[in-house]
Coordinates of C-alpha atoms in Angstrom, one line a residue:
M1 CA 25.2 -5.8 -0.7
S2 CA 28.8 -4.3 -2.1
A3 CA 32.1 -5.0 0.0
G4 CA 32.6 -3.0 3.1
S5 CA 28.9 -1.6 3.4
E6 CA 27.7 -1.0 6.7
A7 CA 24.1 -0.1 5.7
P8 CA 21.6 -2.6 7.0
T9 CA 19.9 -5.4 4.1
P10 CA 16.4 -4.1 3.7
Q11 CA 13.5 -6.4 4.8
P12 CA 10.7 -5.4 2.6
L13 CA 8.2 -8.4 4.3
R14 CA 9.4 -7.5 8.0
G15 CA 6.8 -7.8 10.5
R16 CA 4.6 -10.3 7.5
R17 CA 3.6 -13.6 7.6
V18 CA 3.8 -15.7 4.6
A19 CA 1.9 -19.2 4.1
L20 CA 3.6 -21.5 1.3
G21 CA 1.6 -24.1 -0.1
V22 CA 4.2 -26.9 -2.0
T23 CA 2.1 -28.9 -4.5
G24 CA 3.4 -32.4 -6.5
S25 CA 6.2 -30.9 -9.1
I26 CA 9.5 -31.5 -10.1
S27 CA 9.7 -28.2 -9.8
A28 CA 9.1 -28.1 -5.9
Y29 CA 12.8 -27.7 -5.3
K30 CA 12.2 -24.2 -6.3
S31 CA 9.5 -23.0 -3.7
V32 CA 12.8 -24.3 -1.6
E33 CA 14.9 -21.0 -2.5
A34 CA 11.3 -19.2 -2.5
A35 CA 11.3 -19.5 1.2
R36 CA 14.8 -18.4 2.0
R37 CA 14.3 -15.4 -0.3
L38 CA 10.9 -14.7 1.6
E39 CA 12.7 -14.9 4.9
D40 CA 15.4 -12.9 3.7
A41 CA 13.1 -10.2 3.3
G42 CA 11.5 -10.2 6.9
A43 CA 8.9 -12.4 6.8
V44 CA 8.2 -15.7 8.7
V45 CA 7.1 -18.6 6.6
D46 CA 4.9 -21.0 7.3
V47 CA 4.7 -24.3 4.8
A48 CA 2.3 -26.3 4.0
L49 CA 2.9 -29.4 1.7
T50 CA 0.4 -32.1 -0.1
P51 CA 1.3 -35.4 -0.2
S52 CA 3.0 -35.5 -3.2
A53 CA 5.4 -32.8 -2.6
A54 CA 6.7 -34.5 0.6
R55 CA 7.9 -36.8 -2.1
F56 CA 10.0 -34.2 -4.2
V57 CA 11.5 -32.1 -1.2
P58 CA 11.3 -33.9 2.1
P59 CA 9.7 -31.7 4.9
L60 CA 13.1 -31.8 6.9
T61 CA 14.4 -29.4 4.3
F62 CA 11.3 -26.8 5.1
R63 CA 11.6 -27.2 9.0
S64 CA 15.5 -26.4 8.5
L65 CA 14.9 -23.3 6.5
V66 CA 11.5 -21.4 8.0
K67 CA 10.9 -19.8 11.1
G68 CA 7.1 -20.8 11.1
E69 CA 5.5 -24.2 10.7
V70 CA 5.6 -27.0 8.8
A71 CA 2.0 -28.6 7.9
T72 CA 2.3 -32.0 6.0
D73 CA -0.2 -34.4 7.5
L74 CA -3.9 -33.8 8.1
W75 CA -4.1 -36.6 10.5
D76 CA -0.2 -36.2 12.1
P77 CA -1.7 -36.5 16.1
A78 CA 1.8 -34.2 17.0
A79 CA 0.6 -31.2 15.0
P80 CA -1.4 -28.8 16.5
A81 CA -5.0 -28.9 16.1
E82 CA -6.8 -26.8 13.0
Q83 CA -3.2 -26.1 11.5
H84 CA -3.9 -25.3 8.4
V85 CA -7.2 -22.8 10.2
A86 CA -4.1 -21.0 12.0
M87 CA -1.2 -20.4 9.1
G88 CA -4.2 -19.7 6.5
R89 CA -5.5 -16.8 9.0
R90 CA -2.1 -15.4 10.2
A91 CA -1.2 -15.5 7.1
D92 CA -0.3 -11.5 5.6
A93 CA -0.2 -13.0 2.0
M94 CA -0.3 -17.1 0.7
L95 CA 1.5 -18.1 -2.0
V96 CA 1.0 -21.4 -3.8
A97 CA 4.4 -22.8 -5.4
P98 CA 4.3 -25.1 -7.9
A99 CA 0.5 -24.8 -8.4
S100 CA -0.2 -28.1 -9.7
A101 CA -2.9 -28.4 -13.2
T102 CA -5.1 -30.7 -9.9
T103 CA -4.2 -28.0 -6.9
L104 CA -5.3 -25.2 -9.6
A105 CA -8.5 -27.3 -10.1
K106 CA -9.2 -27.8 -6.3
L107 CA -8.4 -23.8 -5.5
A108 CA -10.8 -22.6 -8.3
H109 CA -13.4 -24.6 -6.9
G110 CA -13.1 -25.0 -3.4
I111 CA -11.8 -28.3 -2.6
G112 CA -10.5 -28.6 0.4
D113 CA -8.5 -32.3 1.3
N114 CA -4.6 -31.4 2.1
P115 CA -2.5 -28.8 4.1
V116 CA -2.0 -26.5 1.0
T117 CA -5.8 -26.2 -0.2
L118 CA -7.5 -26.3 3.2
T119 CA -5.0 -23.6 4.0
A120 CA -5.8 -21.4 1.0
L121 CA -9.5 -22.0 2.2
A122 CA -9.2 -21.0 5.5
T123 CA -7.3 -16.9 4.6
S124 CA -8.7 -14.3 3.3
A125 CA -4.9 -13.1 2.8
P126 CA -4.4 -12.3 -1.1
L127 CA -3.5 -15.5 -2.8
V128 CA -1.0 -15.9 -5.1
V129 CA -0.8 -19.2 -7.5
A130 CA 2.5 -20.0 -10.0
P131 CA 1.3 -23.0 -11.9
A132 CA 4.3 -25.6 -12.9
M133 CA 3.4 -28.2 -15.5
D134 CA 4.2 -29.0 -19.2
S135 CA 2.7 -27.0 -21.8
I136 CA 0.1 -29.0 -23.5
M137 CA -1.4 -29.8 -19.6
Y138 CA -1.2 -25.9 -19.2
G139 CA -2.9 -25.2 -22.6
Q140 CA -6.2 -27.3 -21.7
P141 CA -9.1 -25.2 -22.3
S142 CA -10.1 -26.9 -18.2
V143 CA -7.1 -25.4 -17.1
Q144 CA -7.2 -21.8 -18.5
A145 CA -10.6 -21.8 -17.5
N146 CA -9.9 -22.7 -13.6
L147 CA -7.0 -20.1 -14.1
E148 CA -9.7 -17.5 -15.4
L149 CA -12.0 -18.7 -12.4
L150 CA -9.5 -17.8 -10.1
K151 CA -8.3 -14.7 -11.6
A152 CA -11.7 -13.1 -11.8
R153 CA -11.9 -13.8 -8.0
G154 CA -8.6 -11.5 -7.3
V155 CA -6.2 -14.5 -7.2
F156 CA -3.0 -13.1 -8.7
I157 CA -1.3 -15.3 -11.2
A158 CA 2.6 -15.6 -11.4
G159 CA 4.1 -17.2 -14.7
P160 CA 4.5 -19.8 -16.0
A161 CA 7.9 -19.2 -18.0
I162 CA 9.0 -20.2 -20.9
G163 CA 11.4 -22.9 -20.8
R164 CA 13.3 -26.7 -20.4
L165 CA 10.4 -28.6 -19.3
A166 CA 10.7 -31.6 -17.1
S167 CA 9.5 -33.9 -20.5
G168 CA 13.0 -32.1 -21.8
G169 CA 11.1 -30.2 -24.5
R170 CA 10.6 -26.3 -24.1
G171 CA 7.2 -24.3 -23.5
L172 CA 5.0 -22.4 -21.5
G173 CA 4.7 -24.3 -18.3
R174 CA 7.8 -23.8 -16.5
L175 CA 7.9 -22.4 -12.9
I176 CA 9.0 -19.3 -12.7
E177 CA 12.3 -18.0 -11.1
P178 CA 12.3 -17.8 -7.0
I179 CA 13.6 -14.3 -6.9
E180 CA 10.4 -13.6 -9.4
L181 CA 7.8 -15.6 -6.6
A182 CA 8.9 -13.5 -3.8
A183 CA 8.5 -10.6 -5.8
A184 CA 5.1 -11.7 -6.4
V185 CA 4.4 -11.8 -2.9
R186 CA 6.0 -8.5 -2.0
S187 CA 3.4 -7.1 -4.7
A188 CA 0.5 -8.9 -3.9
I189 CA 0.9 -7.5 -0.2
G190 CA 1.2 -4.3 -1.9
R191 CA -1.8 -4.0 -4.3
T192 CA -3.8 -4.9 -1.0
V193 CA -2.3 -3.0 1.8
G194 CA -0.2 -0.2 0.7
D195 CA 0.5 3.2 0.7
L196 CA 0.5 3.8 -3.1
R197 CA -2.4 1.7 -4.0
G198 CA -4.3 3.5 -6.5
R199 CA -1.0 5.8 -7.8
H200 CA 1.2 5.3 -10.9
I201 CA 4.7 5.8 -10.4
I202 CA 7.1 6.1 -13.1
V203 CA 10.7 5.9 -12.5
T204 CA 13.6 6.1 -14.9
A205 CA 16.8 4.3 -14.9
G206 CA 20.3 3.5 -16.2
G207 CA 22.6 6.0 -18.1
T208 CA 21.5 6.5 -21.4
R209 CA 23.2 5.3 -24.5
E210 CA 24.4 7.9 -27.7
P211 CA 25.3 5.8 -30.8
I212 CA 28.5 7.1 -32.2
D213 CA 28.2 3.4 -34.8
P214 CA 26.6 0.3 -34.4
V215 CA 29.2 -0.6 -31.9
R216 CA 29.8 1.9 -30.0
F217 CA 28.0 5.0 -28.4
V218 CA 28.9 7.8 -25.6
G219 CA 27.6 6.9 -22.0
N220 CA 28.4 6.7 -18.6
H221 CA 28.5 4.4 -15.1
S222 CA 25.2 4.6 -14.2
S223 CA 24.4 0.5 -13.5
G224 CA 20.6 1.9 -12.8
K225 CA 20.3 -0.1 -9.5
M226 CA 19.1 3.8 -7.6
G227 CA 16.2 3.0 -10.0
V228 CA 15.2 -0.3 -10.4
A229 CA 15.6 -0.1 -6.2
V230 CA 13.2 3.1 -6.6
A231 CA 10.6 0.7 -8.4
E232 CA 10.8 -2.1 -6.2
A233 CA 10.0 0.1 -3.4
A234 CA 6.4 1.9 -5.3
R235 CA 5.5 -1.6 -6.0
D236 CA 5.6 -3.1 -3.0
Q237 CA 4.0 -0.1 -1.3
G238 CA 1.1 -1.4 -4.4
A239 CA 1.8 1.4 -7.0
A240 CA 1.1 0.6 -10.8
V241 CA 5.2 1.0 -11.8
T242 CA 6.5 1.9 -14.6
L243 CA 10.0 1.2 -15.2
I244 CA 11.9 3.6 -18.5
T245 CA 15.3 1.6 -18.2
T246 CA 18.8 1.5 -20.4
Q247 CA 19.9 -1.9 -18.8
A248 CA 18.8 -5.2 -19.3
P249 CA 15.3 -5.5 -17.5
P250 CA 16.3 -6.1 -13.3
E251 CA 15.6 -9.7 -12.0
G252 CA 12.5 -10.1 -9.3
R253 CA 10.2 -7.4 -11.9
Y254 CA 7.1 -9.1 -11.0
G255 CA 4.4 -6.2 -10.6
I256 CA 6.7 -3.7 -12.4
V257 CA 5.8 -2.9 -16.5
V258 CA 9.6 -2.6 -18.3
R259 CA 9.8 0.1 -21.6
S260 CA 13.5 -0.5 -22.4
V261 CA 15.3 2.5 -23.7
N262 CA 18.8 3.4 -25.4
T263 CA 18.8 7.5 -26.2
A264 CA 17.4 10.4 -24.1
I265 CA 15.5 10.8 -26.7
E266 CA 13.9 7.6 -26.5
M267 CA 13.5 8.2 -22.8
Q268 CA 11.6 10.9 -23.1
T269 CA 9.3 9.3 -25.4
E270 CA 8.6 7.0 -23.0
I271 CA 8.0 9.2 -20.2
W272 CA 5.2 10.7 -22.1
N273 CA 4.0 8.1 -23.1
A274 CA 3.6 6.7 -19.5
A275 CA 2.8 10.0 -18.0
R276 CA -1.1 10.4 -19.0
G277 CA -2.6 9.4 -15.1
A278 CA 0.5 9.3 -13.9
N279 CA 1.2 10.4 -10.3
A280 CA 4.8 11.3 -10.2
L281 CA 7.7 10.9 -12.2
V282 CA 11.2 9.6 -10.4
M283 CA 13.8 10.4 -12.5
A284 CA 16.8 8.4 -11.4
A285 CA 18.2 7.6 -14.9
A286 CA 21.9 9.5 -15.4
V287 CA 20.8 11.2 -18.9
A288 CA 23.6 12.1 -21.2
D289 CA 24.1 15.9 -21.7
Y290 CA 24.7 15.7 -25.0
R291 CA 24.9 13.3 -28.3
P292 CA 26.5 12.5 -31.1
A293 CA 25.3 15.0 -34.5
E294 CA 25.1 11.7 -36.5
A295 CA 25.6 8.0 -36.4
A296 CA 27.4 6.5 -38.3
E297 CA 25.2 3.8 -40.5
S298 CA 28.2 1.6 -40.1
K299 CA 31.8 0.7 -37.9
L300 CA 34.0 3.7 -38.2
K301 CA 37.6 1.8 -38.7
K302 CA 40.5 2.8 -36.4
Q303 CA 42.3 3.3 -39.8
D304 CA 40.5 6.1 -41.1
A305 CA 41.2 8.4 -38.4
E306 CA 45.3 7.3 -38.2
E307 CA 46.3 10.2 -40.1
E308 CA 44.3 13.4 -38.7
G309 CA 42.6 11.8 -35.4
M310 CA 39.1 11.7 -34.9
T311 CA 37.3 14.9 -34.2
L312 CA 33.5 14.0 -32.5
E313 CA 30.8 16.7 -32.9
L314 CA 28.3 16.6 -30.2
V315 CA 24.9 18.5 -29.9
E316 CA 22.8 19.0 -27.0
N317 CA 20.3 16.5 -25.7
P318 CA 16.8 17.5 -24.2
D319 CA 17.0 18.3 -20.3
V320 CA 14.4 15.4 -20.3
I321 CA 12.8 16.0 -16.9
A322 CA 12.5 19.8 -17.5
S323 CA 10.6 19.1 -20.5
I324 CA 7.9 17.0 -19.0
D325 CA 5.3 19.6 -18.4
A326 CA 2.5 17.7 -16.8
P327 CA 0.6 19.6 -13.9
H328 CA -0.6 16.3 -12.4
L329 CA 2.5 14.7 -12.1
L330 CA 5.0 15.5 -9.5
K331 CA 8.5 15.6 -10.5
V332 CA 11.7 14.1 -8.6
G333 CA 15.5 14.1 -9.4
F334 CA 18.9 13.1 -8.9
A335 CA 21.8 14.8 -8.4
A336 CA 24.9 13.2 -9.1
E337 CA 27.5 15.3 -8.1
T338 CA 31.4 15.5 -7.8
D339 CA 31.9 18.9 -5.9
D340 CA 29.4 21.7 -4.5
L341 CA 27.0 19.1 -3.8
I342 CA 24.0 21.2 -1.9
E343 CA 24.7 24.0 -4.3
N344 CA 24.1 22.2 -7.5
A345 CA 21.5 20.2 -6.4
K346 CA 19.5 23.3 -5.6
A347 CA 19.9 25.1 -8.7
K348 CA 18.4 22.4 -10.7
I349 CA 15.2 22.4 -8.4
K350 CA 13.0 25.4 -9.9
R351 CA 14.8 25.1 -13.6
K352 CA 13.5 21.8 -13.7
G353 CA 10.6 22.0 -12.3
L354 CA 11.1 19.1 -9.3
A355 CA 8.9 19.2 -6.0
F356 CA 12.0 17.8 -4.7
I357 CA 15.8 16.4 -5.7
A358 CA 17.8 13.4 -4.2
A359 CA 21.9 14.4 -4.3
N360 CA 24.4 12.2 -3.8
D361 CA 28.2 12.3 -4.2
V362 CA 29.0 10.0 -7.0
T363 CA 33.2 10.3 -5.9
Q364 CA 32.4 8.0 -2.4
S365 CA 32.9 4.5 -2.7
D366 CA 29.7 3.2 -1.0
A367 CA 27.6 5.8 -2.8
G368 CA 28.4 6.0 -5.9
F369 CA 27.8 3.9 -9.5
Q370 CA 27.8 0.3 -9.6
V371 CA 27.4 -0.3 -5.6
D372 CA 23.9 -1.4 -3.6
T373 CA 24.4 1.6 -1.3
N374 CA 23.9 5.3 -1.1
R375 CA 24.0 8.4 0.7
V376 CA 21.6 10.7 -0.6
V377 CA 20.4 14.4 0.6
L378 CA 16.9 15.1 0.0
L379 CA 15.8 19.3 -0.4
D380 CA 14.0 21.6 -1.9
A381 CA 13.5 25.0 -2.8
T382 CA 12.6 26.1 0.6
G383 CA 13.1 23.7 2.9
E384 CA 16.3 22.4 5.1
P385 CA 18.3 19.7 3.7
E386 CA 17.5 16.3 4.3
R387 CA 20.7 14.2 4.9
L388 CA 19.9 10.6 4.8
P389 CA 22.6 8.4 6.1
L390 CA 24.1 5.1 4.5
L391 CA 21.5 2.8 3.1
H392 CA 20.6 0.4 1.1
K393 CA 19.4 1.8 -2.6
Y394 CA 16.1 0.1 -1.6
D395 CA 15.5 1.7 1.8
V396 CA 16.7 5.4 -0.3
G397 CA 13.6 4.3 -2.2
V398 CA 11.4 4.3 0.7
A399 CA 12.5 7.7 2.5
I400 CA 11.4 9.0 -1.6
L401 CA 8.4 7.6 -1.6
E402 CA 7.6 8.8 1.9
R403 CA 8.7 12.0 1.2
L404 CA 6.7 12.4 -1.9
K405 CA 3.0 11.5 0.1
S406 CA 4.1 14.3 2.6
H407 CA 4.2 17.0 -0.3
P408 CA 1.3 19.0 -0.5
D409 CA 0.1 18.4 -3.7
W410 CA 0.2 14.4 -3.6
P411 CA -3.3 13.5 -4.4
V412 CA -5.1 11.7 -1.0
R413 CA -6.9 8.4 -1.9
A414 CA -10.5 8.4 -1.9
D415 CA -11.1 5.6 0.3

């Protein structure tokens, strides 16, 4: 969070309980950070370790970190009776990370002989499995068959990633990073019980970059943080999310389809590509109003303009959100203003065909570009402005989604 911010850190897993299963792998150290991220997101984490995992990460590490229980020994007389059953039954989700090849085989075939596999057998909550092993092991037909069997049963598979392996080589089999592990849990819970299950939401993020030459562009200060926050909030509520962004793909994007663009026209094209079957478009991107009439094919040199200076001819970009004329798509706009906030925002609602708009004054140090917080006003063409307090941008995203769900044109889920 930005310095001086008083907005609370969002806790998308508040009230949730997560069972974390750790198996024998050198990458077990990442499970410690994953547990911390889950607890920071508001979850209470119970941890189950296989005997091999306890040799990589001492159980005391988890006991010092999590609010929940830590199970390591099925025969420990001091442990609660049927500890694995209790952990499985109260879990809202279970994450097995790292998941070794041996554990994948046991999970696929219902073998419960350690605290991790027994907890997995005792839960009806969504199960997220994060494989970690050498690339040759991962590619074995038996391992792939076990993964396919788990997928067919509705298990969420998170990773693996390509990277440096314990063998010293590089390949597919590396455990994904803790931020992605936590994101996978959030996604799995959303896809199972979230209010936006069965919905598809398009979100745009970042400032467009209109090329002057291969090196320079016309752009703005947008960081893309607001759009990413909306995308994460929608993902956490179970929506299928397409994030169209000018920024580098964000960390923690598990469950979010990312489409990278640079210019306003590229963004417009990608929105149209995603619009079929989508239910809403949240246009958080800062789209440039103008672009250079022509982009030079090679870098413009300073000496070429020394005598007469440089004149840059600009042409108008399309109004991207106004151009997306899809009756089934509820459109939410953003108005980043420096003065006459309400008046300027209201003028855009009808002109752009918006369900409502989120307006913010970008001159405020805690609510403009590059920061994690925002102060927005939500308003439609007829209603009174709804002024939100200073919030983390994730919580602004939650408020926008709540307003979407209460819109009279929002489709009712058929379950």
